[in-house]
Tab-separated table of N, CA and C in Angstrom:
chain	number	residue	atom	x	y	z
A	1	UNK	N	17.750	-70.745	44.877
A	1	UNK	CA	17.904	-69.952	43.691
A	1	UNK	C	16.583	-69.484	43.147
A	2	UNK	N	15.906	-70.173	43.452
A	2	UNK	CA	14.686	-70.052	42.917
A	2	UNK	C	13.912	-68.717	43.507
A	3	UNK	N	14.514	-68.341	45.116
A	3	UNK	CA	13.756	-67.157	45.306
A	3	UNK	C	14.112	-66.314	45.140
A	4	UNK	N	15.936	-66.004	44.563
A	4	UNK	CA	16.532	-65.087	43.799
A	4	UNK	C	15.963	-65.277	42.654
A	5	UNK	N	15.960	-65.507	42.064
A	5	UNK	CA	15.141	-65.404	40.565
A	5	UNK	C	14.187	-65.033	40.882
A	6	UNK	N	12.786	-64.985	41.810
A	6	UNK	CA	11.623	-64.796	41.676
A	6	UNK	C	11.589	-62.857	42.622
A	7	UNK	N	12.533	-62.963	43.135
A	7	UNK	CA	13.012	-61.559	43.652
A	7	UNK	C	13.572	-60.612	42.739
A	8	UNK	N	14.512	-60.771	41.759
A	8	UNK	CA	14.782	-60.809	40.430
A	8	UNK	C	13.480	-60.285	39.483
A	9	UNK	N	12.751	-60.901	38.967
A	9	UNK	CA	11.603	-61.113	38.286
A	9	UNK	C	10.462	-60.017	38.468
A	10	UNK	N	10.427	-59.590	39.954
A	10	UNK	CA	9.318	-58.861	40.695
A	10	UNK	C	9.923	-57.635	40.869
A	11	UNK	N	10.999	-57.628	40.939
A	11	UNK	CA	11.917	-56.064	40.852
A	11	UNK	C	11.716	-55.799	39.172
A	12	UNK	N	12.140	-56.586	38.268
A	12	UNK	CA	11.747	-56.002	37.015
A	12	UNK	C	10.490	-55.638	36.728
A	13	UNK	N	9.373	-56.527	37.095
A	13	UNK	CA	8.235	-55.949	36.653
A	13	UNK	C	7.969	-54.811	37.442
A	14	UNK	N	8.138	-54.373	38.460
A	14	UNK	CA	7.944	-53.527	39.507
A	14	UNK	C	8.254	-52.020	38.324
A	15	UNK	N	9.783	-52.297	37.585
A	15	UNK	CA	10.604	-51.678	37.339
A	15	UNK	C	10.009	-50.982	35.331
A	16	UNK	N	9.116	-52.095	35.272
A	16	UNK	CA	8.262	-52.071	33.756
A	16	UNK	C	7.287	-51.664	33.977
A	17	UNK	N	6.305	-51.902	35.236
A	17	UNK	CA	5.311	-50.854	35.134
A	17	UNK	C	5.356	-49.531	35.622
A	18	UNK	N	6.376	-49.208	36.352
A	18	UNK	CA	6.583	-47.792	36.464
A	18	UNK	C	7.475	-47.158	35.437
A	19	UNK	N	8.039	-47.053	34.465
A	19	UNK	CA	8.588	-47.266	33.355
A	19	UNK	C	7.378	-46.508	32.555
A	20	UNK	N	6.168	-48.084	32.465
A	20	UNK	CA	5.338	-47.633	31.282
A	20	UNK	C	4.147	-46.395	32.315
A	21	UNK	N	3.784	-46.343	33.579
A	21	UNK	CA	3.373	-44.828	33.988
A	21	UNK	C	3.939	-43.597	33.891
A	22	UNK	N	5.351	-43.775	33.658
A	22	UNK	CA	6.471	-42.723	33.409
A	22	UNK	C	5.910	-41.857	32.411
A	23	UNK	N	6.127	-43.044	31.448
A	23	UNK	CA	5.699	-43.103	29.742
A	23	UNK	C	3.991	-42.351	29.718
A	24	UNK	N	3.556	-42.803	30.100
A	24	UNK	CA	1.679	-42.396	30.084
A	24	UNK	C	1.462	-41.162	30.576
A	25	UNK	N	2.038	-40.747	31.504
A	25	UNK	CA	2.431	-39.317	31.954
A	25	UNK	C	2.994	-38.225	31.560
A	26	UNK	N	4.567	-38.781	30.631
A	26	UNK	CA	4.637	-38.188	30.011
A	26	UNK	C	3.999	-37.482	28.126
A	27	UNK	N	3.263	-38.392	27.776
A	27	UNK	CA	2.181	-38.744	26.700
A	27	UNK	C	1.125	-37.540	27.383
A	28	UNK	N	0.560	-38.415	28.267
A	28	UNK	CA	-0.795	-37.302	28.765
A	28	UNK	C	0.125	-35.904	29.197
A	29	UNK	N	0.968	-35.877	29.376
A	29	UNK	CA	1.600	-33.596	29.477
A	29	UNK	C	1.630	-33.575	27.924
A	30	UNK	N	2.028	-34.383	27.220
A	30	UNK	CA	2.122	-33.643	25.727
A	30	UNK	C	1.062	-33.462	25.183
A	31	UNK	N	-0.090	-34.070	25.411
A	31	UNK	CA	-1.537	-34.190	24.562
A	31	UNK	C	-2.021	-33.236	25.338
A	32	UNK	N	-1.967	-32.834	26.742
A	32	UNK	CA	-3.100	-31.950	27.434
A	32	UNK	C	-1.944	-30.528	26.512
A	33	UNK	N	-0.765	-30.455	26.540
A	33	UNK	CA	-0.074	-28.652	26.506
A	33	UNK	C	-0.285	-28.513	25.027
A	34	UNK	N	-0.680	-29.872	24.186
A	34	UNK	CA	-1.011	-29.478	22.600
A	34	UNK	C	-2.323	-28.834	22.558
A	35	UNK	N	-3.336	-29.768	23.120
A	35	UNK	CA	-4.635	-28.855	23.262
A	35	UNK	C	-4.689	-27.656	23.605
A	36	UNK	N	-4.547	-27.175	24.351
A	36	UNK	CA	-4.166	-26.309	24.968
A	36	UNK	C	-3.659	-24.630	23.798
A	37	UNK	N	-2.961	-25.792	22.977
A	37	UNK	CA	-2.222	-24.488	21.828
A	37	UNK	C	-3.417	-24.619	21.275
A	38	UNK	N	-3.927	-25.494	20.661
A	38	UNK	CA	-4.606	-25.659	19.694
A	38	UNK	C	-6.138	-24.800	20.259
A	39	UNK	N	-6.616	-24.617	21.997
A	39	UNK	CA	-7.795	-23.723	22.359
A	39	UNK	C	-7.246	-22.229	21.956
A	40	UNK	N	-6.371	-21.679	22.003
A	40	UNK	CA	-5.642	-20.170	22.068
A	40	UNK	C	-6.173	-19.533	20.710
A	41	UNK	N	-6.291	-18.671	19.816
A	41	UNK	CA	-6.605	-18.237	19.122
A	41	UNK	C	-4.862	-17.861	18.613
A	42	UNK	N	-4.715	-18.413	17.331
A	42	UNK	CA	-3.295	-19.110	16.418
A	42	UNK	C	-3.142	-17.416	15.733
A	43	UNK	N	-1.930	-17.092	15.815
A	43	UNK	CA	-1.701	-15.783	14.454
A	43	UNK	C	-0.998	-16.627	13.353
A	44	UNK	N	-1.169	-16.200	12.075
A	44	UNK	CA	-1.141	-17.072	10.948
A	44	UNK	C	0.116	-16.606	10.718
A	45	UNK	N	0.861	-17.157	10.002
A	45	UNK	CA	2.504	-17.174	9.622
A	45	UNK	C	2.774	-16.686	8.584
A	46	UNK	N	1.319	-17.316	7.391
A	46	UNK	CA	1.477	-17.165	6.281
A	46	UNK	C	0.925	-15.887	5.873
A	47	UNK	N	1.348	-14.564	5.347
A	47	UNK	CA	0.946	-13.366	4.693
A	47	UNK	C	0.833	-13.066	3.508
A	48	UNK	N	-0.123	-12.495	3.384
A	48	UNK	CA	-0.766	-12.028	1.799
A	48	UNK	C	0.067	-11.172	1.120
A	49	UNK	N	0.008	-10.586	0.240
A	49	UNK	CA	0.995	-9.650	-0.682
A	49	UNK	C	0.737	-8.798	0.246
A	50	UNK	N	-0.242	-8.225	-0.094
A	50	UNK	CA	-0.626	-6.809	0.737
A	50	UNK	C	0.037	-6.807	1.977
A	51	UNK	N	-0.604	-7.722	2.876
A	51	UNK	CA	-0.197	-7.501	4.193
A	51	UNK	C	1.734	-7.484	4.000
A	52	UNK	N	2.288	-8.304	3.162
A	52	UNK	CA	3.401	-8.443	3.577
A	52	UNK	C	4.497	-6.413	2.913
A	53	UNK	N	3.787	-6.392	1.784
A	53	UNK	CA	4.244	-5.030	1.772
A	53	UNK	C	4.242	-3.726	2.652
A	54	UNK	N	2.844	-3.741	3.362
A	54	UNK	CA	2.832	-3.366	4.446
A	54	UNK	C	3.596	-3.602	5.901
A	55	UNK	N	4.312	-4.540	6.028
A	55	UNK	CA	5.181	-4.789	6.921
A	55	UNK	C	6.795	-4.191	6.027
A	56	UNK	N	7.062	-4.072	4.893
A	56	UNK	CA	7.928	-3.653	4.568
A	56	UNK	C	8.571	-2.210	4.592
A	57	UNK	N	9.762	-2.013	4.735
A	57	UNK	CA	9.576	-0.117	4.537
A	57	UNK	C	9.448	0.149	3.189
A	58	UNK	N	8.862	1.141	2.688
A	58	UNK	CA	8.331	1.582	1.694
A	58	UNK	C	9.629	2.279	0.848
A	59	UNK	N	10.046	2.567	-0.473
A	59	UNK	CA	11.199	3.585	-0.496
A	59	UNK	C	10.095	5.078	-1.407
A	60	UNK	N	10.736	5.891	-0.718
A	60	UNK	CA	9.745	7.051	-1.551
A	60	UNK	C	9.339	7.050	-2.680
A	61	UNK	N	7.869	7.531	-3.241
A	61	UNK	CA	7.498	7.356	-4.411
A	61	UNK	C	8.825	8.145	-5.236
A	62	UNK	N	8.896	7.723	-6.387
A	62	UNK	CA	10.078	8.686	-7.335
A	62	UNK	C	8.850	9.618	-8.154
A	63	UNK	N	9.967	10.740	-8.002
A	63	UNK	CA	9.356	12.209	-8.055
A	63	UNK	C	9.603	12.037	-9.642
A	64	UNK	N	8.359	12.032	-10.521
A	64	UNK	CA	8.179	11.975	-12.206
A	64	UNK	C	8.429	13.408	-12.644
A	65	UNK	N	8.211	14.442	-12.101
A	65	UNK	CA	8.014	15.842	-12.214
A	65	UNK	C	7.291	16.823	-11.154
A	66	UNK	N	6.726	18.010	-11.802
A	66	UNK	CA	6.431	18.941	-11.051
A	66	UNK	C	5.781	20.255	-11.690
A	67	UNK	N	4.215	20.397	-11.368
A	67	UNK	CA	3.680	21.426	-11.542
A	67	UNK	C	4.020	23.088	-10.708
A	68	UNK	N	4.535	23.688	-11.695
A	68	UNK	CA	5.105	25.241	-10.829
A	68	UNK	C	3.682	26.395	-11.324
A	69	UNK	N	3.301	26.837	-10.267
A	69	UNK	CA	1.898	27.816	-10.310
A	69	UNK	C	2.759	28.995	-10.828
A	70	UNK	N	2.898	29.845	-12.084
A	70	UNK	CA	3.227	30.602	-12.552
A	70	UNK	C	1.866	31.892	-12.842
A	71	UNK	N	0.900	32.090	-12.833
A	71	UNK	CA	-0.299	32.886	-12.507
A	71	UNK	C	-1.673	31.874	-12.159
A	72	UNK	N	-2.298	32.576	-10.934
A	72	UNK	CA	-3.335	32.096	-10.534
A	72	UNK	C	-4.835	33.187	-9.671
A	73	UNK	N	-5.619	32.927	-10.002
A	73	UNK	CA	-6.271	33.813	-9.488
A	73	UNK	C	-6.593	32.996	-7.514
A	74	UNK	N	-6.502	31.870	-7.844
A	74	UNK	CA	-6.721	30.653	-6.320
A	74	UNK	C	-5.436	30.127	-5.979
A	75	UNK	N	-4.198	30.110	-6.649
A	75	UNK	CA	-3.041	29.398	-6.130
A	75	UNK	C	-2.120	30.615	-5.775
A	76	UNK	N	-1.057	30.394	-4.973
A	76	UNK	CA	0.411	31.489	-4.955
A	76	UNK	C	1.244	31.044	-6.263
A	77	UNK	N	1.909	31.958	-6.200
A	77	UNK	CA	2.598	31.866	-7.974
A	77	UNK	C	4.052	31.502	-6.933
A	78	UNK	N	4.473	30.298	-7.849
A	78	UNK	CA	5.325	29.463	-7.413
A	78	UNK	C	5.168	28.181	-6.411
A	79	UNK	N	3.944	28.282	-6.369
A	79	UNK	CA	3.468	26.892	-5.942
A	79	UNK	C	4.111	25.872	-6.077
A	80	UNK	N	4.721	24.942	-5.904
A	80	UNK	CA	4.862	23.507	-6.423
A	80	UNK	C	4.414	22.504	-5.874
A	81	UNK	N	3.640	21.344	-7.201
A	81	UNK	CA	2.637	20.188	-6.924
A	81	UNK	C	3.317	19.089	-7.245
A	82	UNK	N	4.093	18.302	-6.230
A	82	UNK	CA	4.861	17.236	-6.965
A	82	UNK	C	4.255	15.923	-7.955
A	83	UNK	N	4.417	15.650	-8.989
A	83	UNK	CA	3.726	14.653	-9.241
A	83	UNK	C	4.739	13.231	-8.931
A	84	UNK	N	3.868	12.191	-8.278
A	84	UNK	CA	4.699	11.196	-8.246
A	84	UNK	C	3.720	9.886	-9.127
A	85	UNK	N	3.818	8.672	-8.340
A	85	UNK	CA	2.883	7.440	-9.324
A	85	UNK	C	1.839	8.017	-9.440
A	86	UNK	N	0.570	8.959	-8.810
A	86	UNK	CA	-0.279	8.984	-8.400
A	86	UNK	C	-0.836	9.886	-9.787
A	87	UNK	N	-1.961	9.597	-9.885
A	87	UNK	CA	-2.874	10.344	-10.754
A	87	UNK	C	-3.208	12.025	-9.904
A	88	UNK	N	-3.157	12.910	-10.596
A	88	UNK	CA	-3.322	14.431	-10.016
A	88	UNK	C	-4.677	14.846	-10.274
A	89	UNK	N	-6.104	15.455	-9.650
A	89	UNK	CA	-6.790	16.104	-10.160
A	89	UNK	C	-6.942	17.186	-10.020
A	90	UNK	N	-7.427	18.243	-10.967
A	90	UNK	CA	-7.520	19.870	-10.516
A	90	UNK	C	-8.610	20.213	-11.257
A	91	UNK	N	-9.383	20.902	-10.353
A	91	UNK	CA	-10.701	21.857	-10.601
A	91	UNK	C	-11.047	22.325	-9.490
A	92	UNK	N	-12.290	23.661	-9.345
A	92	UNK	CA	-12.869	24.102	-8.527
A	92	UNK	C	-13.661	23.459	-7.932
A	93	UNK	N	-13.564	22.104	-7.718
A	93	UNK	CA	-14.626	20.857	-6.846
A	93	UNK	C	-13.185	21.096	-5.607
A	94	UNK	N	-13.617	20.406	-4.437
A	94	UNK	CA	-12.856	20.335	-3.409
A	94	UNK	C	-12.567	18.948	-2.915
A	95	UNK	N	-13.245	18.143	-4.239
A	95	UNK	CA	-12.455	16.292	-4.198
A	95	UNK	C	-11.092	16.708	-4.773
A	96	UNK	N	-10.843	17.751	-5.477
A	96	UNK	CA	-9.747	17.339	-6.537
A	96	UNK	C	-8.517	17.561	-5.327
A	97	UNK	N	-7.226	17.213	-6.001
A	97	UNK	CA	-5.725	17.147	-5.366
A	97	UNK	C	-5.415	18.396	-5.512
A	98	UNK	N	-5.856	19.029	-6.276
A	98	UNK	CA	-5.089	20.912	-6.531
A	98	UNK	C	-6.949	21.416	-6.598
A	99	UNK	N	-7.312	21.847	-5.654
A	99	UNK	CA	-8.536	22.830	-5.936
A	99	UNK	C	-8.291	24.311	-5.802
A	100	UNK	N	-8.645	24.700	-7.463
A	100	UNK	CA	-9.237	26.078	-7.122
A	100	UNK	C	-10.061	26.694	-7.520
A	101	UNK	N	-11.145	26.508	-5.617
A	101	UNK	CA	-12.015	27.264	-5.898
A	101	UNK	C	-12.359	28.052	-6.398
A	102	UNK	N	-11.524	29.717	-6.519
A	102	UNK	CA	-11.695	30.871	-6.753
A	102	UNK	C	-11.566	31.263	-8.149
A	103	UNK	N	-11.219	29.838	-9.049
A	103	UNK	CA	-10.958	30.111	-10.271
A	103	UNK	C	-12.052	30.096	-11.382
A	104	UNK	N	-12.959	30.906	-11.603
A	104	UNK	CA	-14.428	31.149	-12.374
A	104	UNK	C	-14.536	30.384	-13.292
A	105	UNK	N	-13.304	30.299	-14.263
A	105	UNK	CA	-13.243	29.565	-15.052
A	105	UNK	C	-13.057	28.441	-15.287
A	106	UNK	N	-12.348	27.894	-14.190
A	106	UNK	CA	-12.525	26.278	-13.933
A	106	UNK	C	-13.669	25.357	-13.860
A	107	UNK	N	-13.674	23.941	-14.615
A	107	UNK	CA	-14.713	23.406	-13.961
A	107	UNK	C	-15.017	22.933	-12.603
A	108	UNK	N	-15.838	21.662	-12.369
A	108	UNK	CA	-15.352	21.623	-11.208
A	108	UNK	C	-14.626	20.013	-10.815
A	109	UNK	N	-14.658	19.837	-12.074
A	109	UNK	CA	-13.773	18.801	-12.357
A	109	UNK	C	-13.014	18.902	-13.899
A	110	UNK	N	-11.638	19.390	-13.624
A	110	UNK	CA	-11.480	20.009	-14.986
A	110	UNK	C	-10.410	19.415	-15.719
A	111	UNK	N	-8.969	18.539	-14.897
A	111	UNK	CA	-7.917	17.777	-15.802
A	111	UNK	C	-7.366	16.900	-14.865
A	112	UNK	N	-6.479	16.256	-14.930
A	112	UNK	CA	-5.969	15.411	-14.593
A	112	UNK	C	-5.091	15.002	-15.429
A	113	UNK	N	-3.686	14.697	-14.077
A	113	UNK	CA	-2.123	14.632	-14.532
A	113	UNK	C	-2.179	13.248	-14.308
A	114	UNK	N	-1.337	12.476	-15.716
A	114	UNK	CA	-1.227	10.676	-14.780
A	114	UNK	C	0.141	10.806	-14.973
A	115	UNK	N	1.038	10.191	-14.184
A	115	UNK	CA	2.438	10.048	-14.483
A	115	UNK	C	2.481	8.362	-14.786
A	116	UNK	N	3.308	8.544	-15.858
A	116	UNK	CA	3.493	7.465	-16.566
A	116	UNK	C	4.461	6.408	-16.760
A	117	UNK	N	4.974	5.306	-16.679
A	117	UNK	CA	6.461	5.112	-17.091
A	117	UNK	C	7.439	6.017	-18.204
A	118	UNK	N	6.429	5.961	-19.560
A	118	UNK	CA	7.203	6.921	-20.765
A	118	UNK	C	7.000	8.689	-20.146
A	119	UNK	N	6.383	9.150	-19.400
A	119	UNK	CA	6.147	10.475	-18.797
A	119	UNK	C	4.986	10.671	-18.192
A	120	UNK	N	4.319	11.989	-18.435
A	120	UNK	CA	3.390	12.786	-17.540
A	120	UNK	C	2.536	12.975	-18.711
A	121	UNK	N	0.960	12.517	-18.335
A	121	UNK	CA	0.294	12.699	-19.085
A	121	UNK	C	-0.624	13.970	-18.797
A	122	UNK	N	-1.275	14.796	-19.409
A	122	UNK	CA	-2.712	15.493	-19.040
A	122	UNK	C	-3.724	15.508	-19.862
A	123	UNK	N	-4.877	15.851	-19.090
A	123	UNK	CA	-6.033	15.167	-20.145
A	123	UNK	C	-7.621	15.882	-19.689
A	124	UNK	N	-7.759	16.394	-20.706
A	124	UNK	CA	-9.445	17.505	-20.304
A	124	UNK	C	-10.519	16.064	-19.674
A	125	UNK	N	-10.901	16.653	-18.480
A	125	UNK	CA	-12.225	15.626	-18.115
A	125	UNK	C	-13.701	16.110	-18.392
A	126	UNK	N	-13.582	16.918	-19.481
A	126	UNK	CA	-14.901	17.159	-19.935
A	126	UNK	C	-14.759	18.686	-19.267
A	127	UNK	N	-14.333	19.474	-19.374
A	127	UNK	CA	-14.042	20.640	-18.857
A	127	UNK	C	-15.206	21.535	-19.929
A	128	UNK	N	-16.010	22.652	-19.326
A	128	UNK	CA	-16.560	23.751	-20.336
A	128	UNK	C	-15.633	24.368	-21.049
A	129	UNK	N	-14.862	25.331	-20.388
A	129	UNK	CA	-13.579	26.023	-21.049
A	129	UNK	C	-12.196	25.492	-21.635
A	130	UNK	N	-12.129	24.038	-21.613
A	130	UNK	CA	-10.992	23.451	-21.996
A	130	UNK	C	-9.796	23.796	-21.246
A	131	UNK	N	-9.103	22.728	-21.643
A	131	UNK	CA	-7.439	22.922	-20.981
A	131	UNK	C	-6.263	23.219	-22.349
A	132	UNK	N	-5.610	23.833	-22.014
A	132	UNK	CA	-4.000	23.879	-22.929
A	132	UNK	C	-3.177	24.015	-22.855
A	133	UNK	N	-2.686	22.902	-23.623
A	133	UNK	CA	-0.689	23.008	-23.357
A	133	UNK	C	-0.344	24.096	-24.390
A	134	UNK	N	0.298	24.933	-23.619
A	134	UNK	CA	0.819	26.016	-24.800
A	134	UNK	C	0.444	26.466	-25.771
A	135	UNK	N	-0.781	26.629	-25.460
A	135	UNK	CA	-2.403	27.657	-26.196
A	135	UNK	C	-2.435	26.930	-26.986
A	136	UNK	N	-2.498	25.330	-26.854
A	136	UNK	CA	-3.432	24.079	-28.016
A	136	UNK	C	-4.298	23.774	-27.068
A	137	UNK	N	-5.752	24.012	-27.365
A	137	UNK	CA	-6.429	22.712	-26.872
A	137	UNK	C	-6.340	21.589	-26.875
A	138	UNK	N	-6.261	20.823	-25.658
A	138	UNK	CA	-5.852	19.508	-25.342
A	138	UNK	C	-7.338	18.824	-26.002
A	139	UNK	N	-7.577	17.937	-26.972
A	139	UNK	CA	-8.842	17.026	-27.043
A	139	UNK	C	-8.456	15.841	-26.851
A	140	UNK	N	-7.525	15.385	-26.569
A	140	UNK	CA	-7.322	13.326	-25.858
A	140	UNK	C	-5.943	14.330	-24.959
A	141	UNK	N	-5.505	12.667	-24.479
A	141	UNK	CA	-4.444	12.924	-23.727
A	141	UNK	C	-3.250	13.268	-24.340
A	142	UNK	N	-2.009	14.016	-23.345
A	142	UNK	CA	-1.639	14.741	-24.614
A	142	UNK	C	-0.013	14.313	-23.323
A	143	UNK	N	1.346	14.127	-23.625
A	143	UNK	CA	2.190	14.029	-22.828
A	143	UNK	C	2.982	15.188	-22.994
A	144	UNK	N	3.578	16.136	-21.649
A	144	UNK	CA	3.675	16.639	-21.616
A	144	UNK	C	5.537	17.005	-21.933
A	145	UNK	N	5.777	17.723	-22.392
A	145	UNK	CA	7.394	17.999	-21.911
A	145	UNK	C	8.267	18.755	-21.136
A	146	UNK	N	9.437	18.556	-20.629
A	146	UNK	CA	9.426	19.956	-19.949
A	146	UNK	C	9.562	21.423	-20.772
A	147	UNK	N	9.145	22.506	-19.617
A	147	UNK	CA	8.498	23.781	-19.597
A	147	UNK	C	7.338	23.932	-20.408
A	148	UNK	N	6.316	23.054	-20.353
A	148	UNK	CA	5.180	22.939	-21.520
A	148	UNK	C	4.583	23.903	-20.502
A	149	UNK	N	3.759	24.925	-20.947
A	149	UNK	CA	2.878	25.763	-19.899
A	149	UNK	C	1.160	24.967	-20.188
A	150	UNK	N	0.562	24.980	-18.972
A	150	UNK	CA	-0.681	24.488	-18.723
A	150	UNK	C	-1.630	25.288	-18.355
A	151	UNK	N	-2.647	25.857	-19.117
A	151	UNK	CA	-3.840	26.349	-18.781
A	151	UNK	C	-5.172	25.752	-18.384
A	152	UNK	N	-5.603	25.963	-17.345
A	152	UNK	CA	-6.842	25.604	-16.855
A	152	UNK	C	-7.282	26.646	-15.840
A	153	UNK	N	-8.348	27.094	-16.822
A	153	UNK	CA	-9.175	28.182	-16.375
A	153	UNK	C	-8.512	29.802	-16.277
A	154	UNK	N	-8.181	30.354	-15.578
A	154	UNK	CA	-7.255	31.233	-15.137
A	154	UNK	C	-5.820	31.340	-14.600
A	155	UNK	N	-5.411	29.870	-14.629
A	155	UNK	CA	-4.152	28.913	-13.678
A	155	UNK	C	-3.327	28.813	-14.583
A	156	UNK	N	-2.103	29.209	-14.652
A	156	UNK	CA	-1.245	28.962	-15.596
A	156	UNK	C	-0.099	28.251	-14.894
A	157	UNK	N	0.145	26.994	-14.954
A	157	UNK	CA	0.892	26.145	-14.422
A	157	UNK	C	2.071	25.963	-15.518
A	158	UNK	N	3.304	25.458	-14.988
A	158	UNK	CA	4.675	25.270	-15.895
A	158	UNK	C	4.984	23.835	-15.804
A	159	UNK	N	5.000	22.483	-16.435
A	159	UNK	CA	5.939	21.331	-16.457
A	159	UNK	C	7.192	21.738	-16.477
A	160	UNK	N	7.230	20.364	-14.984
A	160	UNK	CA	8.918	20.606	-14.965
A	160	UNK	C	9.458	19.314	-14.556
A	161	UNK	N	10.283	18.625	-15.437
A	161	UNK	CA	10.764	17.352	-15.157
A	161	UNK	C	11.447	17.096	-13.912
């Protein structure tokens, strides 16, 4: 009996240390394929506002109103300049959003439209000849209503909600 038992005994351990190389093998594949992630250069999961709006679709800015070119010596008459969130500039400089050059009387940085939550604002930026809503000189910002007519320079523009 004794060499069944000791036959016994030597099959188990036989059976425990290949067991625990099993084990060590499988340990050393998990530690070498973690490294491994961890050499790769990682893309981050977590996104910033920005970035994440930018992955979003956008829905069109909402249209606040609309400048209609009703006489111009530099624009076509009937022009239309949509205003949306965006601040508008117009003068005979060629930074602005509406330039016209050809207009003598313009500065060259001469008004600017802001659209607003409560509406559409306009506002002289230091203009020589001034701007006006409906032959007032504008001196601060002034909100506009619809069919308010807009002068700047020779440009006679129309608000239109």
């Amino acid at each position: 009996m004794t060499l069944a038992s000791a036959q016994v005994e030597s099959t188990l351990l036989a059976l425990k240390i290949a067991f625990l190389v099993l084990l060590y093998l499988f340990i050393w594949r998990i530690v070498r394929s973690a490294s491994r992630d961890l050499r790769l250069p990682q893309e981050s999961m977590i996104l910033r506002p920005h970035q994440v709006a930018g992955l979003l679709p956008q829905p069109p800015a909402p249209e606040l109103g609309r400048l209609v070119v009703t006489a111009s010596p530099a624009l076509e008459e009937g022009e239309i300049f949509v205003l949306d969130a965006a601040p508008i500039s117009i003068g005979r400089g060629a930074v602005n959003d509406i330039p016209i050059a050809s207009d003598e009387y313009a500065s060259s940085r001469h008004a600017r439209f802001e659209p607003r939550r409560d509406g559409v604002y306009v506002e002289d930026v230091g203009s020589t000849n001034g701007t006006f809503v409906n032959g007032v000189r504008v001196t601060r910002e002034r909100r506009l209503s619809p069919g308010d007519l807009i002068r700047i320079g020779e440009t006679d523009l129309r608000f239109e909600p």
